[in-house]
Amino acid sequence: GESVGLHLPTLSVQEGDNSIINCAYSNSASDYFIWYKQESGKGPQFIIDIRSNMDKRQGQRVTVLLNKTVKHLSLQIAATQPGDSAVYFCAETPFGNEKLTFGTGTRLTIIP
Amino acid sequence: SQTIHQWPATLVQPVGSPLSLECTVEGTSNPNLYWYRQAAGRGLQLLFYSVGIGQISSEVPQNLSASRPQDRQFILSSKKLLLSDSGFYLCAWSAAGNQPQHFGDGTRLSIL
């Protein structure tokens, strides 16, 4: 959903633990989904994406899960490190659309 | 490889002054280009996007305008800045609508 004007939810995780960041979307026509990581003072950085014909995709230490039935997307980060501390955004778009709709964002803090 | 450049990194302008922020992309042709604004601790608000030279779509009525004079150049402008124009401005490019957007490092604009 739209992220403008909303305060960021926060998640604190002990270093070395796994973290799960969730995102809900409302558009049943959404076809393409992305996760971004934004560190303080920088632009968002692409992490991983997934298309609607998949329900799971893995990268290096990250896994994205897509549940189209309940319109839910999650990002799992394994063995978290201090450098994982950042704000994480989900984004989605329907097929053929030129724009992304960004989620609220979640601030992840890794506790040493 | 593709790169995106935004400048300046920070800018302090008085109310009522003009604005010109520039974004250029290298290593790709005919990219989609995007301008976003991000308020402190908030999500990303899409301001403008362009799918080709001279083609600009405005998402939010406001004091700003955008232009794309060349294929890989996207400019954000204002004739008279308002206090409410303060924020973090991000430029992004993508190969197509259902492809990842890649962001620049942003311009932090402060209006006094």
GROMACS .gro file of N, CA and C in nm, chain A residues 30-76:
model
  141
   30SER      N    1  -0.135  -0.743  -0.876
   30SER     CA    2   0.010  -0.729  -0.860
   30SER      C    3   0.081  -0.852  -0.913
   31ASP      N    4   0.184  -0.826  -0.992
   31ASP     CA    5   0.248  -0.934  -1.065
   31ASP      C    6   0.397  -0.946  -1.035
   32TYR      N    7   0.455  -0.837  -0.986
   32TYR     CA    8   0.600  -0.833  -0.968
   32TYR      C    9   0.628  -0.765  -0.837
   33PHE      N   10   0.719  -0.824  -0.758
   33PHE     CA   11   0.744  -0.777  -0.621
   33PHE      C   12   0.894  -0.765  -0.598
   34ILE      N   13   0.932  -0.660  -0.525
   34ILE     CA   14   1.074  -0.634  -0.500
   34ILE      C   15   1.094  -0.599  -0.354
   35TRP      N   16   1.209  -0.634  -0.300
   35TRP     CA   17   1.253  -0.587  -0.170
   35TRP      C   18   1.375  -0.498  -0.188
   36TYR      N   19   1.372  -0.385  -0.113
   36TYR     CA   20   1.484  -0.292  -0.114
   36TYR      C   21   1.537  -0.273   0.028
   37LYS      N   22   1.664  -0.240   0.036
   37LYS     CA   23   1.730  -0.204   0.162
   37LYS      C   24   1.778  -0.060   0.150
   38GLN      N   25   1.745   0.022   0.249
   38GLN     CA   26   1.791   0.161   0.246
   38GLN      C   27   1.867   0.193   0.374
   39GLU      N   28   1.994   0.223   0.357
   39GLU     CA   29   2.077   0.268   0.468
   39GLU      C   30   2.066   0.419   0.481
   40SER      N   31   2.097   0.466   0.599
   40SER     CA   32   2.079   0.608   0.630
   40SER      C   33   2.155   0.696   0.531
   41GLY      N   34   2.083   0.793   0.471
   41GLY     CA   35   2.145   0.889   0.381
   41GLY      C   36   2.174   0.838   0.242
   42LYS      N   37   2.128   0.716   0.211
   42LYS     CA   38   2.153   0.658   0.079
   42LYS      C   39   2.023   0.625   0.009
   43GLY      N   40   2.033   0.597  -0.120
   43GLY     CA   41   1.917   0.553  -0.194
   43GLY      C   42   1.887   0.406  -0.167
   44PRO      N   43   1.764   0.362  -0.191
   44PRO     CA   44   1.730   0.220  -0.173
   44PRO      C   45   1.814   0.132  -0.265
   45GLN      N   46   1.850   0.017  -0.212
   45GLN     CA   47   1.933  -0.078  -0.287
   45GLN      C   48   1.852  -0.205  -0.311
   46PHE      N   49   1.849  -0.251  -0.435
   46PHE     CA   50   1.776  -0.372  -0.470
   46PHE      C   51   1.834  -0.493  -0.397
   47ILE      N   52   1.744  -0.574  -0.338
   47ILE     CA   53   1.789  -0.697  -0.270
   47ILE      C   54   1.751  -0.819  -0.351
   48ILE      N   55   1.620  -0.835  -0.375
   48ILE     CA   56   1.571  -0.955  -0.441
   48ILE      C   57   1.432  -0.927  -0.496
   49ASP      N   58   1.395  -0.997  -0.600
   49ASP     CA   59   1.261  -0.981  -0.655
   49ASP      C   60   1.196  -1.116  -0.679
   50ILE      N   61   1.066  -1.113  -0.703
   50ILE     CA   62   0.992  -1.237  -0.729
   50ILE      C   63   0.871  -1.204  -0.815
   51ARG      N   64   0.837  -1.293  -0.905
   51ARG     CA   65   0.719  -1.274  -0.989
   51ARG      C   66   0.606  -1.361  -0.938
   52SER      N   67   0.487  -1.331  -0.983
   52SER     CA   68   0.369  -1.395  -0.925
   52SER      C   69   0.357  -1.542  -0.961
   53ASN      N   70   0.437  -1.589  -1.055
   53ASN     CA   71   0.430  -1.732  -1.089
   53ASN      C   72   0.520  -1.817  -0.998
   54MET      N   73   0.579  -1.751  -0.897
   54MET     CA   74   0.663  -1.821  -0.800
   54MET      C   75   0.610  -1.792  -0.661
   55ASP      N   76   0.642  -1.879  -0.564
   55ASP     CA   77   0.606  -1.849  -0.426
   55ASP      C   78   0.728  -1.839  -0.335
   56LYS      N   79   0.845  -1.867  -0.389
   56LYS     CA   80   0.966  -1.858  -0.309
   56LYS      C   81   1.085  -1.834  -0.400
   57ARG      N   82   1.176  -1.751  -0.351
   57ARG     CA   83   1.300  -1.729  -0.425
   57ARG      C   84   1.411  -1.701  -0.324
   58GLN      N   85   1.527  -1.758  -0.350
   58GLN     CA   86   1.637  -1.743  -0.255
   58GLN      C   87   1.753  -1.671  -0.317
   59GLY      N   88   1.820  -1.590  -0.233
   59GLY     CA   89   1.944  -1.526  -0.272
   59GLY      C   90   2.048  -1.556  -0.167
   60GLN      N   91   2.150  -1.473  -0.162
   60GLN     CA   92   2.252  -1.495  -0.062
   60GLN      C   93   2.203  -1.447   0.074
   61ARG      N   94   2.177  -1.536   0.165
   61ARG     CA   95   2.126  -1.511   0.300
   61ARG      C   96   1.985  -1.455   0.304
   62VAL      N   97   1.922  -1.434   0.190
   62VAL     CA   98   1.786  -1.381   0.187
   62VAL      C   99   1.694  -1.475   0.112
   63THR      N  100   1.568  -1.478   0.159
   63THR     CA  101   1.463  -1.556   0.094
   63THR      C  102   1.338  -1.470   0.090
   64VAL      N  103   1.274  -1.465  -0.025
   64VAL     CA  104   1.147  -1.394  -0.035
   64VAL      C  105   1.037  -1.498  -0.054
   65LEU      N  106   0.929  -1.482   0.022
   65LEU     CA  107   0.814  -1.570   0.013
   65LEU      C  108   0.693  -1.489  -0.030
   66LEU      N  109   0.617  -1.542  -0.122
   66LEU     CA  110   0.499  -1.476  -0.174
   66LEU      C  111   0.377  -1.565  -0.154
   67ASN      N  112   0.278  -1.512  -0.084
   67ASN     CA  113   0.151  -1.582  -0.065
   67ASN      C  114   0.043  -1.499  -0.131
   68LYS      N  115   0.007  -1.537  -0.253
   68LYS     CA  116  -0.089  -1.457  -0.330
   68LYS      C  117  -0.230  -1.472  -0.275
   69THR      N  118  -0.257  -1.580  -0.207
   69THR     CA  119  -0.392  -1.603  -0.154
   69THR      C  120  -0.429  -1.496  -0.051
   70VAL      N  121  -0.331  -1.464   0.036
   70VAL     CA  122  -0.357  -1.364   0.139
   70VAL      C  123  -0.285  -1.233   0.109
   71LYS      N  124  -0.227  -1.223  -0.009
   71LYS     CA  125  -0.160  -1.100  -0.051
   71LYS      C  126  -0.053  -1.059   0.051
   72HIS      N  127   0.040  -1.148   0.072
   72HIS     CA  128   0.143  -1.126   0.171
   72HIS      C  129   0.279  -1.161   0.114
   73LEU      N  130   0.375  -1.078   0.146
   73LEU     CA  131   0.513  -1.093   0.101
   73LEU      C  132   0.604  -1.086   0.222
   74SER      N  133   0.705  -1.169   0.228
   74SER     CA  134   0.798  -1.160   0.341
   74SER      C  135   0.941  -1.173   0.292
   75LEU      N  136   1.029  -1.112   0.369
   75LEU     CA  137   1.173  -1.120   0.344
   75LEU      C  138   1.239  -1.182   0.465
   76GLN      N  139   1.306  -1.293   0.444
   76GLN     CA  140   1.378  -1.358   0.551
   76GLN      C  141   1.527  -1.334   0.532
   0.00000   0.00000   0.00000
